[in-house]
Tab-separated table of C-alpha atoms and ligand atoms in Angstrom:
chain	number	residue	atom	x	y	z
A	230	MET	CA	0.000	0.000	0.000
A	231	ARG	CA	1.254	3.461	-0.879
A	232	MET	CA	1.657	5.627	2.169
A	233	ILE	CA	0.175	8.915	1.092
A	234	ARG	CA	-0.832	11.591	3.512
A	235	ARG	CA	-4.562	11.811	4.209
A	236	ARG	CA	-5.267	8.780	2.104
A	237	THR	CA	-7.003	5.599	3.045
A	238	ARG	CA	-7.944	2.961	0.563
A	239	THR	CA	-11.514	2.727	-0.553
A	240	ARG	CA	-13.418	-0.502	-0.261
A	241	ALA	CA	-12.876	-2.628	-3.345
A	242	GLY	CA	-15.370	-1.693	-6.025
A	243	GLY	CA	-17.453	0.263	-3.549
A	244	ALA	CA	-18.140	3.908	-3.003
A	245	GLY	CA	-17.227	4.007	0.668
A	246	PRO	CA	-15.940	7.147	2.321
A	247	ARG	CA	-12.250	8.040	2.322
A	248	THR	CA	-12.212	8.003	6.079
A	249	ARG	CA	-10.600	10.929	7.775
A	250	GLY	CA	-11.713	10.005	11.288
A	251	ARG	CA	-8.695	7.745	11.600
A	252	LEU	CA	-6.405	10.564	10.594
A	253	ARG	CA	-7.941	12.903	13.149
A	254	ALA	CA	-7.515	10.283	15.891
A	255	ALA	CA	-3.899	9.719	14.890
A	256	LEU	CA	-3.179	13.430	14.870
A	257	GLY	CA	-4.664	13.743	18.357
A	258	ALA	CA	-2.413	10.961	19.605
A	259	THR	CA	0.729	12.466	18.134
A	260	THR	CA	0.201	16.044	19.212
A	261	THR	CA	2.262	15.623	22.357
A	262	ALA	CA	5.151	14.044	20.519
A	263	LEU	CA	4.999	16.783	17.902
A	264	LEU	CA	5.143	19.523	20.515
A	265	THR	CA	7.989	17.996	22.456
A	266	VAL	CA	10.266	17.614	19.466
A	267	THR	CA	9.559	20.894	17.753
A	268	ALA	CA	12.721	22.312	19.228
A	269	LEU	CA	14.718	19.668	17.392
A	270	ALA	CA	13.091	20.343	14.058
A	271	ALA	CA	14.420	22.728	11.487
A	272	LEU	CA	13.389	26.323	11.694
A	273	PRO	CA	11.706	27.555	8.544
A	274	GLN	CA	14.207	28.941	6.050
A	275	THR	CA	12.524	31.921	4.532
A	276	THR	CA	13.614	33.699	1.416
A	277	ALA	CA	12.017	36.903	0.143
A	278	HIS	CA	10.525	35.869	-3.133
A	279	ALA	CA	8.265	37.590	-5.637
A	280	ALA	CA	5.605	35.091	-6.693
A	281	ASP	CA	6.573	33.631	-10.037
A	282	THR	CA	4.034	30.857	-10.446
A	283	LEU	CA	0.303	31.132	-11.048
A	284	GLY	CA	-0.553	29.267	-7.867
A	285	ALA	CA	1.747	31.272	-5.608
A	286	ALA	CA	0.627	34.584	-7.103
A	287	ALA	CA	-3.053	33.655	-6.807
A	288	ALA	CA	-2.468	32.528	-3.214
A	289	GLY	CA	-1.074	35.993	-2.533
A	290	GLN	CA	-4.510	37.291	-3.582
A	291	GLY	CA	-6.338	34.734	-1.452
A	292	ARG	CA	-7.415	32.726	-4.505
A	293	TYR	CA	-6.700	29.296	-5.935
A	294	PHE	CA	-5.455	28.813	-9.486
A	295	GLY	CA	-6.474	25.478	-10.962
A	296	ALA	CA	-6.268	23.376	-14.105
A	297	ALA	CA	-8.381	20.654	-15.662
A	298	VAL	CA	-6.315	17.481	-15.658
A	299	ALA	CA	-6.685	14.267	-17.663
A	300	ALA	CA	-5.528	11.044	-16.017
A	301	ASN	CA	-3.951	9.769	-19.219
A	302	HIS	CA	-1.348	12.560	-19.196
A	303	LEU	CA	-0.136	11.920	-15.663
A	304	GLY	CA	2.638	9.689	-16.984
A	305	GLU	CA	4.172	12.579	-18.941
A	306	ALA	CA	6.978	14.232	-16.990
A	307	GLN	CA	6.627	17.726	-18.459
A	308	TYR	CA	2.864	17.710	-17.984
A	309	VAL	CA	3.222	16.736	-14.339
A	310	ALA	CA	6.110	19.154	-13.714
A	311	THR	CA	4.052	22.046	-15.102
A	312	LEU	CA	0.967	21.005	-13.159
A	313	ASP	CA	2.874	20.634	-9.895
A	314	ARG	CA	4.801	23.852	-10.334
A	315	GLU	CA	1.998	26.189	-11.359
A	316	PHE	CA	-1.346	25.063	-9.969
A	317	THR	CA	-2.984	24.813	-6.554
A	318	SER	CA	-6.269	23.205	-7.583
A	319	VAL	CA	-7.259	20.414	-9.944
A	320	THR	CA	-10.476	19.508	-11.771
A	321	ALA	CA	-10.789	16.112	-13.446
A	322	GLU	CA	-11.474	16.970	-17.085
A	323	ASN	CA	-13.669	13.892	-17.645
A	324	GLU	CA	-12.959	11.329	-14.935
A	325	MET	CA	-15.571	12.427	-12.388
A	326	LYS	CA	-18.432	12.596	-14.877
A	327	TRP	CA	-21.352	10.176	-14.602
A	328	ASP	CA	-20.330	7.957	-17.546
A	329	ALA	CA	-16.855	7.548	-16.052
A	330	LEU	CA	-17.924	6.874	-12.451
A	331	GLU	CA	-21.148	4.860	-12.830
A	332	PRO	CA	-21.126	3.338	-16.302
A	333	SER	CA	-23.775	0.817	-15.322
A	334	ARG	CA	-26.387	1.211	-12.641
A	335	GLY	CA	-25.039	0.857	-9.114
A	336	SER	CA	-21.557	-0.132	-10.256
A	337	PHE	CA	-19.020	2.583	-9.502
A	338	SER	CA	-15.487	2.780	-10.830
A	339	PHE	CA	-13.314	5.391	-9.184
A	340	SER	CA	-9.841	4.327	-10.274
A	341	ARG	CA	-9.185	7.003	-12.967
A	342	ALA	CA	-10.732	9.729	-10.857
A	343	ASP	CA	-8.731	8.599	-7.829
A	344	GLN	CA	-5.518	8.801	-9.840
A	345	ILE	CA	-6.112	12.514	-10.345
A	346	PHE	CA	-7.405	13.007	-6.812
A	347	ASP	CA	-4.411	11.247	-5.247
A	348	HIS	CA	-1.920	13.135	-7.384
A	349	ALA	CA	-3.440	16.457	-6.380
A	350	LYS	CA	-3.755	15.645	-2.685
A	351	SER	CA	-0.271	14.219	-2.389
A	352	ARG	CA	1.068	17.573	-3.585
A	353	GLY	CA	-1.147	19.677	-1.381
A	354	MET	CA	-3.509	20.832	-4.132
A	355	ASP	CA	-7.257	21.273	-3.739
A	356	VAL	CA	-9.714	19.311	-5.852
A	357	ARG	CA	-12.863	20.685	-7.577
A	358	GLY	CA	-15.518	18.086	-8.229
A	359	HIS	CA	-16.977	18.105	-11.748
A	360	THR	CA	-19.815	17.144	-12.198
A	361	LEU	CA	-22.707	15.236	-10.630
A	362	VAL	CA	-25.833	15.935	-12.712
A	363	TRP	CA	-25.408	16.849	-16.379
A	364	HIS	CA	-27.217	15.881	-19.592
A	365	SER	CA	-23.920	15.162	-21.367
A	366	GLN	CA	-21.471	12.297	-20.824
A	367	LEU	CA	-24.426	10.567	-19.223
A	368	PRO	CA	-24.598	6.800	-19.714
A	369	GLY	CA	-27.477	5.432	-21.780
A	370	TRP	CA	-28.992	3.509	-18.889
A	371	VAL	CA	-29.855	6.766	-17.117
A	372	SER	CA	-31.809	8.183	-20.049
A	373	GLY	CA	-33.824	4.964	-20.253
A	374	LEU	CA	-35.230	5.174	-16.716
A	375	GLY	CA	-38.761	6.193	-15.781
A	376	ALA	CA	-39.296	9.155	-13.452
A	377	SER	CA	-39.209	7.427	-10.103
A	378	ASP	CA	-36.224	5.258	-10.964
A	379	LEU	CA	-34.455	8.285	-12.397
A	380	ARG	CA	-35.019	10.231	-9.197
A	381	SER	CA	-33.501	7.502	-7.062
A	382	ALA	CA	-30.638	6.942	-9.522
A	383	MET	CA	-29.801	10.655	-9.464
A	384	ASN	CA	-29.861	10.849	-5.689
A	385	ASN	CA	-27.886	7.635	-5.350
A	386	HIS	CA	-25.253	8.845	-7.814
A	387	ILE	CA	-24.797	12.111	-5.940
A	388	THR	CA	-24.658	10.369	-2.586
A	389	GLN	CA	-22.235	7.634	-3.594
A	390	VAL	CA	-19.811	9.909	-5.403
A	391	MET	CA	-19.798	12.621	-2.771
A	392	THR	CA	-19.438	10.080	0.013
A	393	HIS	CA	-16.403	8.576	-1.698
A	394	TYR	CA	-14.634	11.937	-1.537
A	395	LYS	CA	-16.345	13.191	1.595
A	396	GLY	CA	-14.567	16.114	3.239
A	397	GLU	CA	-11.883	16.207	0.522
A	398	ILE	CA	-13.416	18.239	-2.327
A	399	HIS	CA	-13.510	21.989	-1.915
A	400	SER	CA	-16.353	22.618	-4.384
A	401	TRP	CA	-18.671	20.371	-6.388
A	402	ASP	CA	-20.453	21.280	-9.604
A	403	VAL	CA	-23.706	19.683	-8.477
A	404	VAL	CA	-25.668	20.584	-11.603
A	405	ASN	CA	-24.057	21.545	-14.904
A	406	GLU	CA	-25.600	23.338	-17.889
A	407	ALA	CA	-29.296	23.056	-17.042
A	408	PHE	CA	-30.379	26.151	-18.983
A	409	GLN	CA	-30.936	26.697	-22.678
A	410	ASP	CA	-28.865	29.026	-24.813
A	411	GLY	CA	-30.561	31.978	-26.440
A	412	ASN	CA	-33.241	34.334	-25.249
A	413	SER	CA	-35.846	31.970	-23.821
A	414	GLY	CA	-34.448	31.743	-20.318
A	415	ALA	CA	-35.879	28.219	-20.312
A	416	ARG	CA	-34.452	25.036	-18.887
A	417	ARG	CA	-32.608	22.775	-21.280
A	418	SER	CA	-34.301	19.538	-22.239
A	419	SER	CA	-32.607	16.568	-20.536
A	420	PRO	CA	-33.751	13.304	-18.965
A	421	PHE	CA	-33.747	15.069	-15.593
A	422	GLN	CA	-35.676	18.125	-16.765
A	423	ASP	CA	-38.093	16.186	-18.947
A	424	LYS	CA	-38.983	13.539	-16.375
A	425	LEU	CA	-38.505	15.256	-13.019
A	426	GLY	CA	-39.355	18.858	-13.927
A	427	ASN	CA	-37.770	22.069	-12.634
A	428	GLY	CA	-37.500	20.635	-9.123
A	429	PHE	CA	-34.630	18.299	-10.052
A	430	ILE	CA	-32.033	21.020	-9.515
A	431	GLU	CA	-33.220	21.813	-6.025
A	432	GLU	CA	-33.454	18.131	-5.173
A	433	ALA	CA	-29.887	17.536	-6.400
A	434	PHE	CA	-28.556	20.344	-4.201
A	435	ARG	CA	-30.405	19.100	-1.118
A	436	THR	CA	-29.094	15.583	-1.657
A	437	ALA	CA	-25.593	16.941	-2.157
A	438	ARG	CA	-25.651	18.946	1.073
A	439	ALA	CA	-26.680	15.854	3.020
A	440	ALA	CA	-23.931	13.753	1.392
A	441	ASP	CA	-21.011	16.101	2.129
A	442	PRO	CA	-21.796	19.140	4.269
A	443	ASP	CA	-18.187	20.404	3.906
A	444	ALA	CA	-18.231	20.792	0.127
A	445	LYS	CA	-19.267	24.067	-1.465
A	446	LEU	CA	-22.154	23.317	-3.804
A	447	CYS	CA	-22.031	25.069	-7.186
A	448	TYR	CA	-24.291	25.527	-10.181
A	449	ASN	CA	-22.047	25.679	-13.289
A	450	ASP	CA	-22.826	26.868	-16.827
A	451	TYR	CA	-21.498	28.536	-20.005
A	452	ASN	CA	-22.750	31.555	-21.967
A	453	THR	CA	-23.678	32.979	-18.587
A	454	ASP	CA	-20.501	35.048	-18.292
A	455	GLY	CA	-22.124	38.368	-19.130
A	456	VAL	CA	-25.566	39.736	-18.367
A	457	ASN	CA	-27.933	38.033	-20.840
A	458	ALA	CA	-31.172	36.062	-20.902
A	459	LYS	CA	-29.472	32.821	-19.904
A	460	SER	CA	-27.512	34.300	-17.010
A	461	ASN	CA	-30.664	36.182	-15.926
A	462	ALA	CA	-32.481	32.851	-15.702
A	463	VAL	CA	-29.673	31.340	-13.600
A	464	TYR	CA	-29.630	34.481	-11.460
A	465	THR	CA	-33.363	34.183	-10.823
A	466	MET	CA	-32.930	30.551	-9.800
A	467	VAL	CA	-30.062	31.301	-7.416
A	468	ARG	CA	-31.968	34.203	-5.870
A	469	ASP	CA	-34.965	31.934	-5.362
A	470	PHE	CA	-32.752	29.203	-3.809
A	471	LYS	CA	-31.187	31.676	-1.418
A	472	SER	CA	-34.572	33.103	-0.402
A	473	ARG	CA	-36.016	29.639	0.303
A	474	GLY	CA	-32.934	28.175	1.964
A	475	VAL	CA	-32.131	25.674	-0.775
A	476	PRO	CA	-28.441	24.880	-0.200
A	477	ILE	CA	-26.277	26.565	-2.846
A	478	ASP	CA	-22.868	28.113	-2.149
A	479	CYS	CA	-21.373	29.044	-5.480
A	480	VAL	CA	-21.926	29.654	-9.154
A	481	GLY	CA	-19.365	28.510	-11.700
A	482	PHE	CA	-18.791	30.489	-14.877
A	483	GLN	CA	-17.174	28.221	-17.444
A	484	SER	CA	-15.765	31.104	-19.500
A	485	HIS	CA	-15.007	29.319	-22.764
A	486	PHE	CA	-14.274	32.255	-25.035
A	487	ASN	CA	-13.556	32.636	-28.756
A	488	PRO	CA	-14.036	35.370	-31.355
A	489	ASN	CA	-17.755	34.556	-31.632
A	490	SER	CA	-18.152	34.523	-27.898
A	491	PRO	CA	-15.603	37.029	-26.568
A	492	VAL	CA	-15.015	38.058	-22.979
A	493	PRO	CA	-18.119	40.172	-22.263
A	494	SER	CA	-17.570	43.804	-21.293
A	495	ASP	CA	-19.864	43.313	-18.300
A	496	TYR	CA	-18.081	40.173	-17.088
A	497	ARG	CA	-17.050	41.705	-13.761
A	498	ALA	CA	-20.466	43.272	-13.204
A	499	ASN	CA	-22.109	39.922	-13.867
A	500	LEU	CA	-19.839	38.095	-11.414
A	501	GLN	CA	-20.552	40.815	-8.874
A	502	ARG	CA	-24.337	40.625	-9.140
A	503	PHE	CA	-24.188	36.888	-8.435
A	504	ALA	CA	-21.809	37.438	-5.515
A	505	ASP	CA	-24.267	39.999	-4.171
A	506	LEU	CA	-26.845	37.211	-3.863
A	507	GLY	CA	-24.618	35.691	-1.177
A	508	VAL	CA	-22.802	32.994	-3.149
A	509	ASP	CA	-19.161	32.592	-4.106
A	510	VAL	CA	-18.349	32.806	-7.783
A	511	GLN	CA	-15.638	30.796	-9.491
A	512	ILE	CA	-14.229	30.826	-13.011
A	513	THR	CA	-14.343	27.123	-13.683
A	514	GLU	CA	-13.250	26.227	-17.232
A	515	LEU	CA	-11.411	29.235	-18.602
A	516	ASP	CA	-9.968	29.048	-22.091
A	517	ILE	CA	-9.746	31.796	-24.694
A	518	GLU	CA	-9.088	30.934	-28.329
A	519	GLY	CA	-6.516	33.174	-29.975
A	520	SER	CA	-2.837	33.961	-29.755
A	521	GLY	CA	-0.280	36.590	-28.947
A	522	GLN	CA	-1.059	39.877	-27.300
A	523	ALA	CA	-4.796	39.862	-28.066
A	524	GLN	CA	-5.226	36.592	-26.221
A	525	ALA	CA	-2.987	37.828	-23.424
A	526	THR	CA	-5.086	40.965	-22.974
A	527	ASP	CA	-8.288	38.937	-22.742
A	528	TYR	CA	-6.773	36.617	-20.153
A	529	GLY	CA	-5.533	39.551	-18.101
A	530	ASN	CA	-9.002	41.120	-18.177
A	531	VAL	CA	-10.627	37.911	-16.937
A	532	VAL	CA	-8.197	37.650	-14.032
A	533	ARG	CA	-8.639	41.307	-13.099
A	534	ALA	CA	-12.423	40.887	-13.168
A	535	CYS	CA	-12.188	38.001	-10.706
A	536	LEU	CA	-9.829	39.899	-8.408
A	537	ALA	CA	-12.213	42.870	-8.396
A	538	VAL	CA	-14.971	40.675	-6.945
A	539	THR	CA	-14.255	39.752	-3.344
A	540	ARG	CA	-16.280	36.558	-3.566
A	541	CYS	CA	-14.553	35.347	-6.742
A	542	THR	CA	-12.559	32.652	-4.960
A	543	GLY	CA	-10.556	31.089	-7.759
A	544	ILE	CA	-9.881	30.441	-11.411
A	545	THR	CA	-9.484	27.130	-13.246
A	546	VAL	CA	-8.121	26.931	-16.787
A	547	TRP	CA	-9.457	24.074	-18.915
A	548	GLY	CA	-6.169	22.312	-19.578
A	549	ILE	CA	-2.415	22.901	-19.452
A	550	PRO	CA	-0.713	22.843	-22.903
A	551	ASP	CA	-2.651	23.798	-26.043
A	552	LYS	CA	-2.088	20.365	-27.570
A	553	TYR	CA	-4.325	18.706	-24.960
A	554	SER	CA	-7.103	21.280	-25.048
A	555	TRP	CA	-10.588	20.036	-26.028
A	556	ARG	CA	-10.358	22.847	-28.601
A	557	SER	CA	-6.676	22.537	-29.415
A	558	SER	CA	-6.985	24.121	-32.876
A	559	GLY	CA	-7.887	27.397	-31.144
A	560	THR	CA	-4.712	27.302	-28.996
A	561	PRO	CA	-6.752	28.602	-26.043
A	562	LEU	CA	-4.468	27.842	-23.089
A	563	LEU	CA	-1.495	29.347	-21.229
A	564	PHE	CA	1.239	26.916	-22.364
A	565	ASP	CA	2.205	25.985	-25.908
A	566	ASP	CA	2.644	22.414	-27.084
A	567	ASN	CA	6.171	22.315	-25.619
A	568	TYR	CA	5.074	23.720	-22.276
A	569	ASN	CA	6.581	27.133	-22.974
A	570	LYS	CA	4.783	29.974	-21.253
A	571	LYS	CA	2.738	32.008	-23.750
A	572	PRO	CA	2.162	35.771	-23.568
A	573	ALA	CA	-1.192	34.864	-22.013
A	574	TYR	CA	0.666	33.205	-19.148
A	575	ASP	CA	2.659	36.356	-18.435
A	576	ALA	CA	-0.519	38.437	-18.587
A	577	VAL	CA	-2.244	36.181	-16.057
A	578	LEU	CA	0.754	36.139	-13.755
A	579	SER	CA	1.086	39.939	-13.888
A	580	ALA	CA	-2.624	40.417	-13.255
A	581	LEU	CA	-2.253	38.192	-10.203
A	582	GLY	CA	0.555	40.421	-8.951
A	583	GLY	CA	3.330	37.971	-9.814
A	584	THR	CA	6.547	38.627	-11.673
A	585	PRO	CA	6.857	37.062	-15.128
A	586	GLY	CA	10.380	35.856	-15.740
A	587	GLY	CA	11.161	36.606	-12.108
A	588	GLY	CA	12.940	33.398	-11.356
A	589	ASP	CA	13.302	29.913	-12.693
A	590	PRO	CA	10.878	27.261	-11.556
A	591	GLY	CA	13.072	25.606	-8.981
A	592	GLY	CA	15.698	23.117	-9.993
A	593	PRO	CA	19.285	22.674	-8.771
A	594	GLY	CA	20.854	25.892	-7.680
A	595	ASP	CA	17.637	27.907	-7.562
A	596	PRO	CA	18.361	30.471	-4.851
A	597	ASP	CA	14.654	30.758	-4.073
A	598	ALA	CA	14.114	27.074	-3.351
A	599	ALA	CA	13.589	26.426	0.348
A	600	CYS	CA	11.907	23.852	2.544
A	601	THR	CA	11.241	23.022	6.163
A	602	ALA	CA	11.262	19.654	7.901
A	603	THR	CA	9.135	18.810	10.941
A	604	TYR	CA	9.403	15.595	12.909
A	605	SER	CA	6.608	13.762	14.730
A	606	THR	CA	6.280	10.294	16.245
A	607	ALA	CA	3.396	8.579	14.515
A	608	GLU	CA	3.065	5.347	16.509
A	609	GLN	CA	5.020	4.032	19.458
A	610	TRP	CA	5.267	0.626	21.153
A	611	SER	CA	7.594	-0.907	23.705
A	612	GLY	CA	11.022	-0.947	22.086
A	613	GLY	CA	10.266	1.055	18.957
A	614	TYR	CA	8.230	3.601	17.022
A	615	ASN	CA	7.321	4.956	13.617
A	616	GLY	CA	8.737	8.404	12.914
A	617	LYS	CA	7.371	10.821	10.345
A	618	VAL	CA	9.068	13.823	8.772
A	619	THR	CA	6.914	16.359	6.947
A	620	ILE	CA	8.661	18.369	4.251
A	621	THR	CA	7.057	21.666	3.227
A	622	ALA	CA	8.223	23.803	0.321
A	623	GLY	CA	8.762	27.501	0.958
A	624	SER	CA	7.406	30.303	-1.188
A	625	ALA	CA	8.891	28.820	-4.372
A	626	PRO	CA	8.246	25.393	-5.887
A	627	ILE	CA	10.992	22.816	-5.384
A	628	THR	CA	12.066	19.807	-7.383
A	629	GLY	CA	14.005	17.988	-4.669
A	630	TRP	CA	14.787	17.980	-0.944
A	631	SER	CA	17.077	16.265	1.500
A	632	VAL	CA	17.159	15.912	5.249
A	633	ASN	CA	19.524	14.219	7.722
A	634	VAL	CA	18.000	12.111	10.469
A	635	THR	CA	20.345	11.204	13.342
A	636	MET	CA	19.563	8.221	15.582
A	637	THR	CA	20.905	7.668	19.081
A	638	PRO	CA	22.280	4.086	19.483
A	639	PRO	CA	21.085	1.492	20.153
A	640	GLN	CA	18.137	2.817	18.136
A	641	LYS	CA	18.235	1.593	14.518
A	642	VAL	CA	16.078	2.369	11.498
A	643	LEU	CA	14.533	-0.795	10.061
A	644	THR	CA	12.683	0.583	7.078
A	645	VAL	CA	11.896	3.872	5.308
A	646	TRP	CA	8.899	4.662	3.079
A	647	ASN	CA	8.182	7.549	0.715
A	648	GLY	CA	11.861	8.469	0.883
A	649	SER	CA	15.239	7.042	-0.242
A	650	PRO	CA	17.837	6.751	2.528
A	651	THR	CA	21.625	6.629	2.354
A	652	TRP	CA	23.728	6.041	5.487
A	653	ASP	CA	26.924	7.487	6.927
A	654	SER	CA	29.715	5.023	7.728
A	655	GLY	CA	28.768	4.886	11.425
A	656	GLY	CA	25.215	3.916	10.532
A	657	ASN	CA	23.606	6.516	12.760
A	658	VAL	CA	22.904	9.301	10.294
A	659	MET	CA	20.646	8.693	7.352
A	660	THR	CA	20.241	11.219	4.572
A	661	VAL	CA	16.763	10.944	3.108
A	662	ARG	CA	15.933	12.162	-0.388
A	663	PRO	CA	12.672	11.835	-2.358
A	664	SER	CA	11.567	8.543	-3.818
A	665	TRP	CA	8.687	9.778	-6.019
A	666	ASN	CA	7.791	12.935	-4.117
A	667	GLY	CA	10.535	15.458	-4.918
A	668	SER	CA	8.425	18.052	-6.733
A	669	LEU	CA	6.348	20.259	-4.484
A	670	ALA	CA	4.380	23.357	-5.381
A	671	ALA	CA	5.077	26.480	-3.318
A	672	GLY	CA	3.821	25.835	0.203
A	673	ALA	CA	2.898	22.192	-0.521
A	674	SER	CA	3.935	19.285	1.719
A	675	THR	CA	4.886	15.665	1.535
A	676	SER	CA	6.187	13.289	4.178
A	677	PHE	CA	8.342	10.206	4.617
A	678	GLY	CA	8.223	7.695	7.420
A	679	PHE	CA	10.498	5.176	9.070
A	680	THR	CA	10.358	2.407	11.645
A	681	VAL	CA	12.860	2.332	14.496
A	682	ASN	CA	13.655	-0.345	17.057
A	683	GLY	CA	16.087	-0.393	19.968
A	684	GLY	CA	14.211	2.028	22.219
A	685	THR	CA	11.850	4.977	22.074
A	686	ALA	CA	13.888	7.853	23.535
A	687	PRO	CA	15.360	10.224	22.662
A	688	PRO	CA	13.538	11.028	19.396
A	689	PRO	CA	15.690	11.328	16.274
A	690	GLN	CA	17.289	14.652	15.426
A	691	VAL	CA	16.172	16.059	12.116
A	692	SER	CA	18.439	18.556	10.354
A	693	ALA	CA	17.355	21.593	8.376
A	694	CYS	CA	15.796	20.723	5.047
A	695	THR	CA	17.842	21.406	1.923
A	696	ALA	CA	15.821	22.180	-1.198
A	697	SER	CA	16.752	22.160	-4.859
B	1144	XIL	C1	-15.186	18.570	-22.127
B	1144	XIL	C2	-13.828	17.895	-22.071
B	1144	XIL	O1	-12.847	18.886	-22.055
B	1144	XIL	C3	-13.638	16.991	-23.268
B	1144	XIL	O2	-12.460	16.222	-23.137
B	1144	XIL	C4	-14.835	16.040	-23.415
B	1144	XIL	O3	-14.699	15.310	-24.609
B	1144	XIL	C5	-16.115	16.822	-23.430
B	1144	XIL	O4	-16.227	17.624	-22.278
B	1144	XIL	N1	-18.387	22.117	-20.378
B	1144	XIL	C6	-18.066	21.298	-19.326
B	1144	XIL	C7	-16.902	20.377	-19.437
B	1144	XIL	O5	-18.671	21.408	-18.252
B	1144	XIL	O6	-17.099	19.198	-18.715
B	1144	XIL	C8	-16.596	20.058	-20.888
B	1144	XIL	O7	-15.391	19.275	-20.924
B	1144	XIL	C9	-16.455	21.331	-21.675
B	1144	XIL	C10	-17.739	22.116	-21.647
């Protein structure tokens, strides 16, 4: 079993909760050990550093900066390096949709979605859930159901999926794209709308709140970015939900722009009027077809609009390099096919208050790379214990770290996980470097663990963390 922070295995084939109770209990038990050894742990090494990644700059503005991620690219080193360096939030591009998670009734398959979830969590990123109830990427069996079966299938899908990730997803798109384009302001025809009527949206939100009270519940749509008939219809629904106490916390604005559907001039005003209803707003699927300075200007305007709205809590771009965009011919993203930063990237970073070109993204010799190491005793028994060292990157991303752990004889380390040890000739000092977990976004953490026998005191001495 991989030892990843905050991760417990799900029941085979089931949709059981990723239990956090065990983690809380363990943290309670280790608090004393953590406090007593703090003096031995490294003091944070801080380096003044102008934010030079999207995630760090957005964090400076109190926002997240996310990307849509596809599981099938997670084996590509440059893709992962760019993701880990730049982003603080992840949305599964397709892997959390109904057809992916419940392809046949009652049979859930979370493995692709979990790959993305685990990657994000192991690097300290947040996860946006996308999406529970949507007419598209909906398996055929759902459309074939009669009304009462459809109602229970919808509620069961929401409950099972949200329970699987309970407490771990910062926002869920509960209902996606339920309104028609154009001037009608009407609901879009879908199995849910056609068989359950207008009330399906409210029912989905109530079910979602019961399934995971910690997740922010969003309504998400496109062509609602400016003030128009469609966004007016969504606005009226959200206002009604808020007045009747239907649980809704946020509205997502997909923000897929191109020359036929440019960034609206009233984008900020539209975000603001929704925020004024008492919900957060999020830019959930941003991409802007185009190139060069024109594209850069549009991106900068979108970011500035979000920053001007206090309740605009974060921005997600719908992919990383242009070549993997769902609309790749329009080159709508921030990185070109070789992961070079485009002018649009610099515009976004500047709008976020960061410094384009203000430092390399970590790597050996980067003067801005820094990390801290904190020791705690995880479990203890007569004659031995499991130690844990948490490594946290400073204000710049890092690509590697190393820490010395000194044991007092006769204590000996039996085994190390999530880290690669080498030993000094005396056998008392081990230098631990990453096994798979060397790349950390700014402020993100990982940990390694080790088992010791030959006594329980004193605890090991952990040196300052060295970052690269
Ligand atoms: C898109 C994905 O990017 C594609 O890979 C997939 O083939 C179709 O769906 N609105 C949404 C997203 O809410 O889920 C869509 O994602 C893009 C439009």
